[in-house]
Coordinates of C-alpha atoms in Angstrom, one line a residue:
M1 CA -19.7 3.5 54.1
G2 CA -19.0 1.5 51.0
I3 CA -21.5 0.6 48.3
G4 CA -21.7 -3.0 49.5
E5 CA -22.5 -1.9 53.0
V6 CA -25.1 0.6 51.9
L7 CA -26.8 -2.2 49.9
K8 CA -26.8 -4.6 52.9
V9 CA -28.0 -2.0 55.4
S10 CA -30.8 -1.0 53.0
A11 CA -31.9 -4.6 52.7
R12 CA -31.9 -5.0 56.5
R13 CA -33.9 -1.7 57.0
L14 CA -36.5 -2.8 54.4
K15 CA -36.8 -6.2 56.0
D16 CA -37.2 -4.7 59.5
N17 CA -39.7 -2.0 58.4
Y18 CA -41.3 -3.7 55.4
K19 CA -44.9 -3.2 56.5
N20 CA -44.8 0.6 56.9
V21 CA -42.6 1.1 53.8
I22 CA -44.8 -1.0 51.5
L23 CA -48.1 0.4 52.8
T24 CA -46.8 3.9 52.3
F25 CA -45.6 3.0 48.8
L26 CA -48.9 1.4 47.8
A27 CA -50.9 4.3 49.3
F28 CA -48.9 6.8 47.2
L29 CA -49.3 4.6 44.1
V30 CA -53.1 4.4 44.6
I31 CA -53.4 8.2 45.0
N32 CA -51.4 8.8 41.9
I33 CA -53.5 6.3 39.9
G34 CA -56.6 7.9 41.1
L35 CA -55.4 11.4 40.2
G36 CA -54.3 10.1 36.8
V37 CA -57.8 8.7 36.2
V38 CA -59.5 11.9 37.3
L39 CA -57.1 13.9 35.1
A40 CA -57.8 11.8 32.1
L41 CA -61.6 12.0 32.6
L42 CA -61.6 15.8 33.0
S43 CA -59.4 16.2 30.0
L44 CA -61.9 14.1 27.9
L45 CA -64.8 16.0 29.3
F46 CA -63.5 19.5 28.9
G47 CA -61.7 18.7 25.6
A48 CA -65.0 17.6 24.0
V49 CA -66.6 21.1 24.7
P50 CA -64.9 23.8 22.6
V51 CA -66.0 26.6 25.0
I52 CA -64.1 25.1 28.0
R53 CA -61.3 23.3 26.1
F54 CA -58.9 25.9 27.4
L55 CA -59.3 24.4 30.9
V56 CA -57.4 21.2 29.9
P57 CA -53.9 22.7 30.2
I58 CA -54.9 24.4 33.4
I59 CA -56.0 21.1 34.9
Y60 CA -52.6 19.6 34.0
V61 CA -50.8 22.5 35.6
A62 CA -52.9 22.1 38.7
F63 CA -51.9 18.4 38.9
I64 CA -48.2 19.3 38.6
I65 CA -48.5 21.9 41.3
I66 CA -50.1 19.4 43.7
E67 CA -47.8 16.5 42.8
L68 CA -44.5 18.1 44.0
P69 CA -45.4 18.8 47.6
M70 CA -47.3 15.5 47.8
T71 CA -44.2 13.7 46.6
N72 CA -42.1 15.4 49.3
A73 CA -44.7 14.5 51.9
Y74 CA -44.5 10.9 50.7
L75 CA -40.7 11.0 50.9
K76 CA -40.9 12.3 54.4
Q77 CA -43.0 9.4 55.5
I78 CA -40.7 6.9 53.6
I79 CA -37.8 8.3 55.6
K80 CA -39.8 7.9 58.9
A81 CA -40.7 4.3 57.9
S82 CA -37.1 3.5 57.0
D83 CA -36.0 4.7 60.4
G84 CA -38.4 2.4 62.2
E85 CA -41.2 4.8 63.0
D86 CA -44.8 3.5 63.0
V87 CA -46.7 5.5 60.3
N88 CA -50.2 5.5 58.8
A89 CA -50.2 4.5 55.1
F90 CA -52.0 7.7 54.0
G91 CA -50.6 9.9 56.8
F92 CA -48.3 11.7 54.5
T93 CA -51.3 13.6 53.0
Q94 CA -51.4 15.6 56.2
D95 CA -47.9 17.1 55.5
I96 CA -48.7 18.3 51.9
K97 CA -49.9 21.7 53.1
G98 CA -46.9 22.4 55.3
L99 CA -44.5 21.4 52.5
F100 CA -46.3 23.2 49.7
I101 CA -44.5 26.6 49.5
V102 CA -41.0 25.4 50.6
S103 CA -41.1 22.6 48.0
W104 CA -41.6 25.0 45.2
K105 CA -39.0 27.4 46.4
V106 CA -36.5 24.7 46.6
A107 CA -37.5 23.5 43.1
F108 CA -37.0 27.0 41.8
Y109 CA -33.4 27.3 43.1
T110 CA -32.7 23.8 41.9
L111 CA -33.9 24.8 38.4
L112 CA -31.5 27.7 38.4
K113 CA -28.6 25.2 38.5
Y114 CA -29.8 24.0 35.1
L115 CA -29.7 27.4 33.4
V116 CA -26.3 26.8 31.8
P117 CA -27.2 23.5 30.1
I118 CA -30.6 24.9 29.1
C119 CA -28.9 27.8 27.4
I120 CA -26.4 25.5 25.7
G121 CA -29.3 23.3 24.6
L122 CA -31.2 26.2 23.0
V123 CA -28.1 27.4 21.2
S124 CA -27.4 23.9 19.9
L125 CA -31.0 23.6 18.7
I126 CA -30.7 26.8 16.7
L127 CA -27.4 25.7 15.2
I128 CA -28.8 22.4 14.1
A129 CA -31.9 24.1 12.7
T130 CA -29.6 26.2 10.3
N131 CA -29.0 23.0 8.3
I132 CA -25.4 24.2 7.8
S133 CA -23.2 21.1 8.2
S134 CA -20.5 22.8 10.3
L135 CA -22.9 24.6 12.6
A136 CA -25.1 21.4 12.9
L137 CA -22.0 19.5 14.0
I138 CA -21.3 22.1 16.6
G139 CA -24.9 21.9 17.7
S140 CA -24.6 18.1 18.0
I141 CA -21.5 18.4 20.2
G142 CA -23.5 21.0 22.3
Y143 CA -26.1 18.3 23.0
V144 CA -23.4 15.9 24.2
V145 CA -22.1 18.7 26.5
V146 CA -25.7 19.3 27.8
A147 CA -26.1 15.6 28.5
V148 CA -22.9 15.4 30.5
L149 CA -23.7 18.7 32.4
N150 CA -27.2 17.4 33.2
I151 CA -25.8 14.2 34.7
I152 CA -23.3 16.1 36.9
I153 CA -25.9 18.5 38.1
M154 CA -28.4 15.8 38.7
L155 CA -25.9 13.8 40.8
D156 CA -25.3 17.0 42.8
Y157 CA -28.9 17.9 43.5
V158 CA -30.8 14.6 43.2
F159 CA -31.3 14.5 47.0
V160 CA -32.4 18.1 47.4
N161 CA -35.8 17.0 48.5
N162 CA -34.3 14.7 51.1
E163 CA -32.3 17.6 52.4
L164 CA -35.5 19.7 52.6
I165 CA -37.0 17.0 54.9
Y166 CA -33.9 16.6 57.1
D167 CA -33.3 20.4 57.3
N168 CA -36.8 20.8 58.9
G169 CA -36.9 24.5 58.3
N170 CA -33.5 25.4 59.7
S171 CA -32.2 26.8 56.4
T172 CA -33.5 28.9 53.5
P173 CA -34.5 27.1 50.3
K174 CA -31.4 28.4 48.6
Q175 CA -29.2 27.1 51.4
I176 CA -30.9 23.7 51.3
V177 CA -29.9 23.4 47.6
E178 CA -26.3 24.4 48.4
N179 CA -26.1 22.1 51.3
T180 CA -27.2 19.1 49.1
A181 CA -24.3 19.8 46.7
M182 CA -21.9 20.1 49.7
Y183 CA -22.9 16.7 51.1
M184 CA -22.5 15.1 47.6
K185 CA -18.9 16.2 47.2
G186 CA -16.8 13.1 46.8
N187 CA -19.9 10.9 46.8
K188 CA -21.1 11.3 43.2
G189 CA -19.1 8.3 41.9
N190 CA -20.7 5.9 44.4
L191 CA -24.1 7.3 43.7
F192 CA -23.5 6.8 39.9
L193 CA -22.5 3.2 40.5
I194 CA -25.6 2.6 42.7
Y195 CA -27.7 4.1 39.9
L196 CA -26.1 1.6 37.4
I197 CA -26.9 -1.3 39.7
V198 CA -30.5 -0.2 40.2
F199 CA -31.0 0.5 36.5
A200 CA -29.6 -3.0 35.6
V201 CA -32.0 -4.7 37.9
F202 CA -34.9 -2.6 36.6
L203 CA -34.0 -3.6 33.0
L204 CA -33.8 -7.2 33.9
L205 CA -37.2 -7.2 35.7
S206 CA -38.7 -5.2 32.8
A207 CA -37.4 -7.7 30.3
L208 CA -38.9 -10.6 32.2
I209 CA -42.4 -9.1 32.2
S210 CA -43.0 -10.3 28.6
V211 CA -42.1 -13.9 29.6
P212 CA -45.0 -16.2 30.4
V213 CA -45.4 -16.9 34.1
L214 CA -42.1 -15.1 34.9
G215 CA -43.9 -11.9 33.9
I216 CA -46.3 -12.2 36.8
V217 CA -43.4 -12.9 39.2
S218 CA -41.4 -10.0 37.7
I219 CA -44.3 -7.6 38.2
L220 CA -44.8 -8.7 41.8
A221 CA -41.1 -8.5 42.5
M222 CA -41.0 -5.0 40.9
Y223 CA -43.7 -3.5 43.0
F224 CA -43.4 -5.4 46.3
I225 CA -39.6 -5.8 46.5
F226 CA -37.5 -3.8 44.0
L227 CA -39.2 -0.4 44.1
P228 CA -39.6 -0.3 47.9
Y229 CA -36.0 -1.4 48.2
A230 CA -34.8 1.4 45.8
L231 CA -36.6 3.9 48.0
V232 CA -35.0 2.7 51.2
L233 CA -31.6 2.5 49.3
A234 CA -31.8 6.2 48.3
V235 CA -32.7 7.2 51.9
T236 CA -29.9 5.1 53.3
F237 CA -27.3 6.4 50.9
Y238 CA -28.0 10.0 51.6
E239 CA -28.3 9.5 55.4
S240 CA -24.9 7.7 55.4
I241 CA -23.1 10.6 53.6
R242 CA -25.0 13.1 55.8
G243 CA -23.9 11.2 58.9
I244 CA -27.3 10.6 60.3
L245 CA -27.9 7.0 59.4
K246 CA -30.0 5.0 61.8
D247 CA -29.4 1.3 61.5
N248 CA -31.1 -0.8 64.0
D249 CA -28.6 -3.7 63.8
N250 CA -28.7 -5.5 67.2
S251 CA -26.2 -8.2 66.2
M252 CA -23.5 -7.1 68.6
E253 CA -26.0 -6.7 71.5
E254 CA -27.5 -10.1 70.9
R255 CA -24.0 -11.6 70.8
I256 CA -23.0 -10.0 74.1
N257 CA -26.3 -11.2 75.7
Q258 CA -25.6 -14.7 74.4
V259 CA -22.1 -14.7 75.9
I260 CA -23.5 -13.5 79.3
E261 CA -26.1 -16.3 79.2
N262 CA -23.5 -18.9 78.4
E263 CA -21.2 -17.7 81.2
A264 CA -24.1 -17.9 83.6
N265 CA -24.7 -21.5 82.6
N266 CA -21.1 -22.7 82.5
Q267 CA -19.5 -21.2 85.6
D268 CA -20.0 -20.8 89.2
G269 CA -19.5 -17.4 90.8
P270 CA -20.0 -13.9 89.5
I271 CA -19.8 -13.0 85.8
T272 CA -16.9 -10.5 85.3
E273 CA -16.1 -8.1 82.5
T274 CA -13.0 -10.3 81.8
N275 CA -15.1 -13.4 81.4
V276 CA -17.5 -11.7 78.9
N277 CA -14.8 -9.9 76.9
G278 CA -12.8 -13.1 76.5
N279 CA -15.7 -15.0 75.0
I280 CA -17.2 -12.4 72.7
D281 CA -16.5 -13.3 69.1
S282 CA -14.8 -10.3 67.6
S283 CA -15.2 -11.3 64.0
P284 CA -17.0 -8.8 61.7
I285 CA -20.7 -8.8 61.9
Q286 CA -22.1 -10.4 58.7

């Protein structure tokens, strides 16, 4: 499926399932805002008391530990909503416990894929810190290499959490990571182009926020159209390359039913397969 088709199918899926997608998106946003407020208040409270100040970093770590499985549970519900399933806005919170351990195992094996650029980055940092021009130049080149490697690795494993959801416990965490890279073979170019399109629209909407009146429209478009669409787009793209895309496009079915109805109105006698096939518009579905 080409990029243009993926974009169109994603728009159709969002339109057909907008209520469930947007309610799930807003529920996740509300929870994260609430957790952020609690985190900030606890940091201020504990930070003001020297004896318990050491608890502040522990609170941040606890937040990160909870955030990953919650994000995967949220992703699972977005996938369900995109596929047309009826979901409860906060229903994804019930899946956090079941995804807790496997989420972190998959995250660990994904992190291992970044060991090479991490090592190159550390060596580059040391070379630059020497303040020797020739070594600093090598270190700068090393940073460029790290950036390129990170982009390549990211494109390979960006859908690892999607694969975790689709796999449904059939593979080990390590296999899930490897399977993600397998599905992405030959598809990284299209994904990169989609990222460029999404990033360009994001920059445009962000730039308009500072413009009077248009700023309000931009914010509404960002949170109620663009971000939900980007979520559905990511789901649609990965489902298309995995071969499990569910697109509830009833255009052909409606066209056939219309032809049958027209035949029933315009002719006497039984409706035959020849009558129907001869009147179906075979032009591509728009």
